PDB file of C-alpha atoms in Angstrom:
ATOM      1  CA  MET A  75     125.003 104.235 174.249  1.00  0.00           C
ATOM      2  CA  LYS A  76     122.575 103.272 171.477  1.00  0.00           C
ATOM      3  CA  ASP A  77     120.233 105.846 170.021  1.00  0.00           C
ATOM      4  CA  LYS A  78     116.629 105.237 170.868  1.00  0.00           C
ATOM      5  CA  LYS A  79     114.484 104.509 167.866  1.00  0.00           C
ATOM      6  CA  HIS A  80     111.260 106.457 167.606  1.00  0.00           C
ATOM      7  CA  PRO A  81     108.216 104.262 167.068  1.00  0.00           C
ATOM      8  CA  GLN A  82     107.262 104.194 163.392  1.00  0.00           C
ATOM      9  CA  MET A  83     104.031 106.025 162.601  1.00  0.00           C
ATOM     10  CA  PRO A  84     101.401 103.953 160.775  1.00  0.00           C
ATOM     11  CA  VAL A  85     101.358 104.624 157.042  1.00  0.00           C
ATOM     12  CA  CYS A  86      97.751 105.839 157.081  1.00  0.00           C
ATOM     13  CA  GLN A  87      98.510 108.318 159.859  1.00  0.00           C
ATOM     14  CA  GLU A  88     101.512 109.668 157.960  1.00  0.00           C
ATOM     15  CA  ASN A  89      99.517 110.020 154.746  1.00  0.00           C
ATOM     16  CA  TYR A  90      96.304 111.591 155.986  1.00  0.00           C
ATOM     17  CA  ARG A  91      98.242 114.441 157.590  1.00  0.00           C
ATOM     18  CA  ASN A  92      99.306 115.482 154.079  1.00  0.00           C
ATOM     19  CA  THR A  93      95.659 115.870 153.050  1.00  0.00           C
ATOM     20  CA  HIS A  94      92.606 117.880 154.082  1.00  0.00           C
ATOM     21  CA  PHE A  95      90.964 114.723 155.459  1.00  0.00           C
ATOM     22  CA  THR A  96      90.618 113.333 158.936  1.00  0.00           C
ATOM     23  CA  LYS A  97      92.092 109.894 159.589  1.00  0.00           C
ATOM     24  CA  GLU A  98      88.594 108.386 159.438  1.00  0.00           C
ATOM     25  CA  GLU A  99      87.811 110.103 156.121  1.00  0.00           C
ATOM     26  CA  TYR A 100      91.148 108.994 154.690  1.00  0.00           C
ATOM     27  CA  GLU A 101      90.467 105.384 155.661  1.00  0.00           C
ATOM     28  CA  ALA A 102      86.930 105.532 154.209  1.00  0.00           C
ATOM     29  CA  LEU A 103      88.228 106.901 150.880  1.00  0.00           C
ATOM     30  CA  GLU A 104      90.993 104.297 150.826  1.00  0.00           C
ATOM     31  CA  ASN A 105      88.388 101.582 151.366  1.00  0.00           C
ATOM     32  CA  MET A 106      86.195 103.059 148.604  1.00  0.00           C
ATOM     33  CA  PHE A 107      89.167 102.901 146.243  1.00  0.00           C
ATOM     34  CA  LYS A 108      89.755  99.257 147.137  1.00  0.00           C
ATOM     35  CA  ASP A 109      86.092  98.544 146.471  1.00  0.00           C
ATOM     36  CA  LEU A 110      86.212 100.280 143.071  1.00  0.00           C
ATOM     37  CA  THR A 111      89.353  98.384 142.029  1.00  0.00           C
ATOM     38  CA  LYS A 112      88.767  94.996 143.679  1.00  0.00           C
ATOM     39  CA  ASP A 113      87.812  93.257 140.427  1.00  0.00           C
ATOM     40  CA  ASN A 114      90.557  94.821 138.289  1.00  0.00           C
ATOM     41  CA  ILE A 115      93.161  92.394 136.993  1.00  0.00           C
ATOM     42  CA  GLN A 116      96.584  92.363 135.364  1.00  0.00           C
ATOM     43  CA  THR A 117      97.879  95.857 134.523  1.00  0.00           C
ATOM     44  CA  LYS A 118      94.899  97.531 136.193  1.00  0.00           C
ATOM     45  CA  ALA A 119      95.337  95.715 139.505  1.00  0.00           C
ATOM     46  CA  GLY A 120      94.841  98.223 142.313  1.00  0.00           C
ATOM     47  CA  LYS A 121      94.260 101.105 139.886  1.00  0.00           C
ATOM     48  CA  LEU A 122      91.318 102.967 138.369  1.00  0.00           C
ATOM     49  CA  ASP A 123      91.250 103.294 134.607  1.00  0.00           C
ATOM     50  CA  ARG A 124      89.864 106.282 132.730  1.00  0.00           C
ATOM     51  CA  SER A 125      86.431 104.709 132.198  1.00  0.00           C
ATOM     52  CA  GLN A 126      85.973 103.777 135.865  1.00  0.00           C
ATOM     53  CA  PHE A 127      87.072 107.231 137.000  1.00  0.00           C
ATOM     54  CA  ARG A 128      84.703 108.951 134.564  1.00  0.00           C
ATOM     55  CA  ASP A 129      81.867 106.765 135.857  1.00  0.00           C
ATOM     56  CA  VAL A 130      82.540 107.978 139.418  1.00  0.00           C
ATOM     57  CA  LEU A 131      82.558 111.643 138.352  1.00  0.00           C
ATOM     58  CA  HIS A 132      79.434 111.218 136.255  1.00  0.00           C
ATOM     59  CA  ALA A 133      77.408 109.236 138.796  1.00  0.00           C
ATOM     60  CA  THR A 134      78.466 111.104 141.926  1.00  0.00           C
ATOM     61  CA  PHE A 135      79.235 114.653 140.806  1.00  0.00           C
ATOM     62  CA  LYS A 136      76.902 114.796 137.768  1.00  0.00           C
ATOM     63  CA  MET A 137      79.766 115.824 135.498  1.00  0.00           C
ATOM     64  CA  THR A 138      78.807 115.143 131.867  1.00  0.00           C
ATOM     65  CA  ASP A 139      81.163 117.203 129.690  1.00  0.00           C
ATOM     66  CA  ASP A 140      83.467 114.683 127.986  1.00  0.00           C
ATOM     67  CA  MET A 141      86.333 117.134 127.595  1.00  0.00           C
ATOM     68  CA  ILE A 142      86.191 118.236 131.244  1.00  0.00           C
ATOM     69  CA  LEU A 143      85.884 114.625 132.440  1.00  0.00           C
ATOM     70  CA  ASP A 144      89.020 113.725 130.503  1.00  0.00           C
ATOM     71  CA  ARG A 145      90.913 116.764 131.775  1.00  0.00           C
ATOM     72  CA  VAL A 146      89.967 116.077 135.421  1.00  0.00           C
ATOM     73  CA  PHE A 147      91.239 112.520 134.957  1.00  0.00           C
ATOM     74  CA  ARG A 148      94.546 113.890 133.679  1.00  0.00           C
ATOM     75  CA  ALA A 149      94.777 116.307 136.620  1.00  0.00           C
ATOM     76  CA  PHE A 150      94.430 113.365 139.032  1.00  0.00           C
ATOM     77  CA  ASP A 151      96.843 111.167 137.037  1.00  0.00           C
ATOM     78  CA  GLU A 152     100.039 112.758 138.327  1.00  0.00           C
ATOM     79  CA  ASP A 153     102.434 110.195 136.822  1.00  0.00           C
ATOM     80  CA  SER A 154     100.629 110.208 133.433  1.00  0.00           C
ATOM     81  CA  ASP A 155     100.372 106.416 133.225  1.00  0.00           C
ATOM     82  CA  SER A 156      96.667 106.548 132.256  1.00  0.00           C
ATOM     83  CA  TYR A 157      95.584 105.043 135.589  1.00  0.00           C
ATOM     84  CA  ILE A 158      94.703 106.475 139.003  1.00  0.00           C
ATOM     85  CA  ASN A 159      96.521 104.787 141.888  1.00  0.00           C
ATOM     86  CA  LEU A 160      95.573 105.069 145.559  1.00  0.00           C
ATOM     87  CA  SER A 161      97.949 107.967 146.262  1.00  0.00           C
ATOM     88  CA  GLU A 162      96.636 109.943 143.255  1.00  0.00           C
ATOM     89  CA  TRP A 163      93.038 109.167 144.277  1.00  0.00           C
ATOM     90  CA  ILE A 164      93.528 110.508 147.812  1.00  0.00           C
ATOM     91  CA  HIS A 165      95.646 113.510 146.834  1.00  0.00           C
ATOM     92  CA  GLY A 166      93.345 114.455 143.968  1.00  0.00           C
ATOM     93  CA  LEU A 167      90.211 114.184 146.101  1.00  0.00           C
ATOM     94  CA  SER A 168      91.842 116.231 148.871  1.00  0.00           C
ATOM     95  CA  ILE A 169      92.083 119.192 146.477  1.00  0.00           C
ATOM     96  CA  PHE A 170      88.900 118.384 144.522  1.00  0.00           C
ATOM     97  CA  LEU A 171      86.735 118.181 147.658  1.00  0.00           C
ATOM     98  CA  ARG A 172      88.540 120.259 150.277  1.00  0.00           C
ATOM     99  CA  GLY A 173      91.285 122.293 148.635  1.00  0.00           C
ATOM    100  CA  ASP A 174      91.889 125.908 149.606  1.00  0.00           C
ATOM    101  CA  LEU A 175      91.423 128.642 146.993  1.00  0.00           C
ATOM    102  CA  THR A 176      95.019 128.457 145.737  1.00  0.00           C
ATOM    103  CA  GLU A 177      94.934 124.653 145.414  1.00  0.00           C
ATOM    104  CA  ARG A 178      91.608 124.700 143.603  1.00  0.00           C
ATOM    105  CA  ALA A 179      92.772 127.482 141.275  1.00  0.00           C
ATOM    106  CA  LYS A 180      95.864 125.430 140.355  1.00  0.00           C
ATOM    107  CA  PHE A 181      93.661 122.363 139.808  1.00  0.00           C
ATOM    108  CA  CYS A 182      91.293 124.263 137.496  1.00  0.00           C
ATOM    109  CA  PHE A 183      94.216 125.833 135.637  1.00  0.00           C
ATOM    110  CA  ASP A 184      95.682 122.378 134.970  1.00  0.00           C
ATOM    111  CA  VAL A 185      92.286 121.157 133.732  1.00  0.00           C
ATOM    112  CA  TYR A 186      91.999 124.080 131.301  1.00  0.00           C
ATOM    113  CA  ASP A 187      95.625 123.920 130.086  1.00  0.00           C
ATOM    114  CA  LEU A 188      94.711 121.484 127.324  1.00  0.00           C
ATOM    115  CA  ASN A 189      98.161 121.034 125.780  1.00  0.00           C
ATOM    116  CA  GLY A 190     100.121 121.141 129.040  1.00  0.00           C
ATOM    117  CA  ASP A 191     102.350 124.078 128.104  1.00  0.00           C
ATOM    118  CA  SER A 192     101.604 126.003 131.350  1.00  0.00           C
ATOM    119  CA  PHE A 193      99.426 128.565 129.576  1.00  0.00           C
ATOM    120  CA  ILE A 194      95.738 128.831 128.714  1.00  0.00           C
ATOM    121  CA  SER A 195      95.722 130.262 125.198  1.00  0.00           C
ATOM    122  CA  ARG A 196      92.929 132.049 123.347  1.00  0.00           C
ATOM    123  CA  GLU A 197      92.413 128.871 121.311  1.00  0.00           C
ATOM    124  CA  GLU A 198      92.050 126.748 124.447  1.00  0.00           C
ATOM    125  CA  MET A 199      89.606 129.223 125.986  1.00  0.00           C
ATOM    126  CA  PHE A 200      87.559 129.204 122.791  1.00  0.00           C
ATOM    127  CA  HIS A 201      87.575 125.396 122.647  1.00  0.00           C
ATOM    128  CA  LEU A 202      86.512 125.070 126.301  1.00  0.00           C
ATOM    129  CA  LEU A 203      83.770 127.708 126.159  1.00  0.00           C
ATOM    130  CA  LYS A 204      82.347 126.929 122.712  1.00  0.00           C
ATOM    131  CA  TYR A 205      80.557 123.742 123.732  1.00  0.00           C
ATOM    132  CA  SER A 206      79.127 125.299 126.891  1.00  0.00           C
ATOM    133  CA  LEU A 207      77.567 128.124 124.884  1.00  0.00           C
ATOM    134  CA  MET A 208      76.315 125.775 122.155  1.00  0.00           C
ATOM    135  CA  LYS A 209      74.236 123.923 124.752  1.00  0.00           C
ATOM    136  CA  GLN A 210      72.355 127.127 125.596  1.00  0.00           C
ATOM    137  CA  PRO A 211      69.561 128.217 123.209  1.00  0.00           C
ATOM    138  CA  THR A 212      70.379 131.590 121.677  1.00  0.00           C
ATOM    139  CA  GLU A 213      69.808 133.469 118.440  1.00  0.00           C
ATOM    140  CA  GLU A 214      73.407 134.693 118.443  1.00  0.00           C
ATOM    141  CA  ASP A 215      76.078 132.828 116.490  1.00  0.00           C
ATOM    142  CA  PRO A 216      77.765 130.572 119.131  1.00  0.00           C
ATOM    143  CA  GLU A 217      81.219 131.158 117.649  1.00  0.00           C
ATOM    144  CA  GLU A 218      80.882 134.945 117.776  1.00  0.00           C
ATOM    145  CA  GLY A 219      79.475 134.783 121.303  1.00  0.00           C
ATOM    146  CA  THR A 220      82.381 132.581 122.373  1.00  0.00           C
ATOM    147  CA  LYS A 221      84.959 134.934 120.852  1.00  0.00           C
ATOM    148  CA  GLU A 222      83.407 137.861 122.711  1.00  0.00           C
ATOM    149  CA  LEU A 223      83.428 135.932 125.990  1.00  0.00           C
ATOM    150  CA  VAL A 224      87.090 134.989 125.512  1.00  0.00           C
ATOM    151  CA  GLU A 225      87.998 138.650 125.083  1.00  0.00           C
ATOM    152  CA  ILE A 226      85.973 139.658 128.157  1.00  0.00           C
ATOM    153  CA  LEU A 227      87.722 137.014 130.294  1.00  0.00           C
ATOM    154  CA  LEU A 228      91.155 137.915 128.956  1.00  0.00           C
ATOM    155  CA  LYS A 229      90.518 141.549 129.833  1.00  0.00           C
ATOM    156  CA  LYS A 230      89.632 140.531 133.410  1.00  0.00           C
ATOM    157  CA  MET A 231      92.310 137.870 133.932  1.00  0.00           C
ATOM    158  CA  ASP A 232      95.337 138.612 131.717  1.00  0.00           C
ATOM    159  CA  TYR A 233      97.338 140.701 134.173  1.00  0.00           C
ATOM    160  CA  ASP A 234     100.582 140.710 132.166  1.00  0.00           C
ATOM    161  CA  HIS A 235      98.758 141.520 128.892  1.00  0.00           C
ATOM    162  CA  ASP A 236     100.431 138.844 126.776  1.00  0.00           C
ATOM    163  CA  GLY A 237      97.195 137.493 125.289  1.00  0.00           C
ATOM    164  CA  ARG A 238      97.154 134.278 127.305  1.00  0.00           C
ATOM    165  CA  LEU A 239      96.882 133.189 130.930  1.00  0.00           C
ATOM    166  CA  ASN A 240      99.671 131.772 133.041  1.00  0.00           C
ATOM    167  CA  LEU A 241      99.151 130.351 136.525  1.00  0.00           C
ATOM    168  CA  THR A 242     100.005 133.661 138.212  1.00  0.00           C
ATOM    169  CA  ASP A 243      97.386 135.476 136.099  1.00  0.00           C
ATOM    170  CA  TYR A 244      94.832 132.825 136.975  1.00  0.00           C
ATOM    171  CA  GLU A 245      95.524 132.750 140.708  1.00  0.00           C
ATOM    172  CA  THR A 246      95.522 136.560 140.908  1.00  0.00           C
ATOM    173  CA  ALA A 247      92.209 136.815 139.055  1.00  0.00           C
ATOM    174  CA  VAL A 248      90.600 134.151 141.256  1.00  0.00           C
ATOM    175  CA  LYS A 249      91.806 135.873 144.436  1.00  0.00           C
ATOM    176  CA  ASP A 250      90.296 139.132 143.160  1.00  0.00           C
ATOM    177  CA  ASP A 251      87.031 137.406 142.189  1.00  0.00           C
ATOM    178  CA  ASP A 252      86.565 133.789 143.268  1.00  0.00           C
ATOM    179  CA  LEU A 253      83.616 133.393 140.871  1.00  0.00           C
ATOM    180  CA  LEU A 254      86.239 133.183 138.095  1.00  0.00           C
ATOM    181  CA  ILE A 255      87.668 129.920 139.462  1.00  0.00           C
ATOM    182  CA  GLU A 256      85.634 127.823 136.988  1.00  0.00           C
ATOM    183  CA  ALA A 257      85.631 130.436 134.237  1.00  0.00           C
ATOM    184  CA  PHE A 258      86.111 127.907 131.424  1.00  0.00           C
ATOM    185  CA  GLY A 259      83.837 125.094 132.554  1.00  0.00           C
ATOM    186  CA  ALA A 260      82.576 123.376 135.703  1.00  0.00           C
ATOM    187  CA  CYS A 261      85.304 121.047 136.998  1.00  0.00           C
ATOM    188  CA  LEU A 262      84.785 121.192 140.783  1.00  0.00           C
ATOM    189  CA  PRO A 263      81.973 119.661 142.852  1.00  0.00           C
ATOM    190  CA  GLU A 264      79.264 121.666 144.571  1.00  0.00           C
ATOM    191  CA  PRO A 265      79.871 121.773 148.378  1.00  0.00           C
ATOM    192  CA  GLN A 266      76.771 119.690 149.130  1.00  0.00           C
ATOM    193  CA  THR A 267      77.766 117.072 146.548  1.00  0.00           C
ATOM    194  CA  ALA A 268      81.258 116.858 148.061  1.00  0.00           C
ATOM    195  CA  LYS A 269      79.705 116.367 151.503  1.00  0.00           C
ATOM    196  CA  THR A 270      77.392 113.644 150.183  1.00  0.00           C
ATOM    197  CA  PHE A 271      80.319 111.859 148.513  1.00  0.00           C
ATOM    198  CA  LEU A 272      82.276 111.706 151.765  1.00  0.00           C
ATOM    199  CA  GLU A 273      79.209 110.495 153.636  1.00  0.00           C
ATOM    200  CA  TYR A 274      78.750 107.758 151.054  1.00  0.00           C
ATOM    201  CA  ALA A 275      82.391 106.653 151.476  1.00  0.00           C
ATOM    202  CA  PHE A 276      81.604 105.644 155.067  1.00  0.00           C
ATOM    203  CA  THR A 277      78.834 103.306 153.869  1.00  0.00           C
ATOM    204  CA  VAL A 278      81.063 101.188 151.608  1.00  0.00           C
ATOM    205  CA  PRO A 279      81.571  97.731 153.187  1.00  0.00           C
ATOM    206  CA  LYS A 280      85.091  97.044 154.380  1.00  0.00           C
ATOM    207  CA  VAL A 281      87.194  95.570 151.590  1.00  0.00           C
ATOM    208  CA  ARG A 282      90.247  93.395 151.929  1.00  0.00           C
ATOM    209  CA  SER A 283      92.528  93.725 148.940  1.00  0.00           C
ATOM    210  CA  ARG A 284      95.747  91.927 148.134  1.00  0.00           C
ATOM    211  CA  TYR A 285      96.982  94.993 146.232  1.00  0.00           C
ATOM    212  CA  HIS A 286      97.221  97.420 149.212  1.00  0.00           C
TER     213      HIS A 286
END
């Protein structure tokens, strides 16, 4: 007697269940990606490059910090090929727009871990915070103010007292005080902006692409 084969689930249905999106939201974001990449050719076919991705973050989420924009791109670019493919786009947006506290904490940690060594060092904290403080008018020396802020944050977040933050430190601190989730720079969208982005995705005309 032959085994009965189960009907194969459509790819979209399989994929959206691994995200925080509904099937309709998944399809709208997939279509938006096709629209953004429809004119890309050669090596960029069906992929977003760094410049295109930064344009989306800047225009839609009002993100303007060059360092943070670059780091968010790297957090989305899971295979480190300097492009965002459809899978990375959907998975990244799932966390960026709808992630739970643990997912968003891991995302922010990866953004702030500038050299990718799985720690946020004093130097990285200083580098990330310095430019934020320099944009704010103050009579205090920005470098001294930044050093003081680094020490304050280390005191609150460095649970194993080794002078740097690992992911466990970061997640523990964020669970104790969720206001610390973007301690070293804004890298997540405001809830209303995330909602507006998803609403906009449904307005993008249906795109047929030979790459997907």
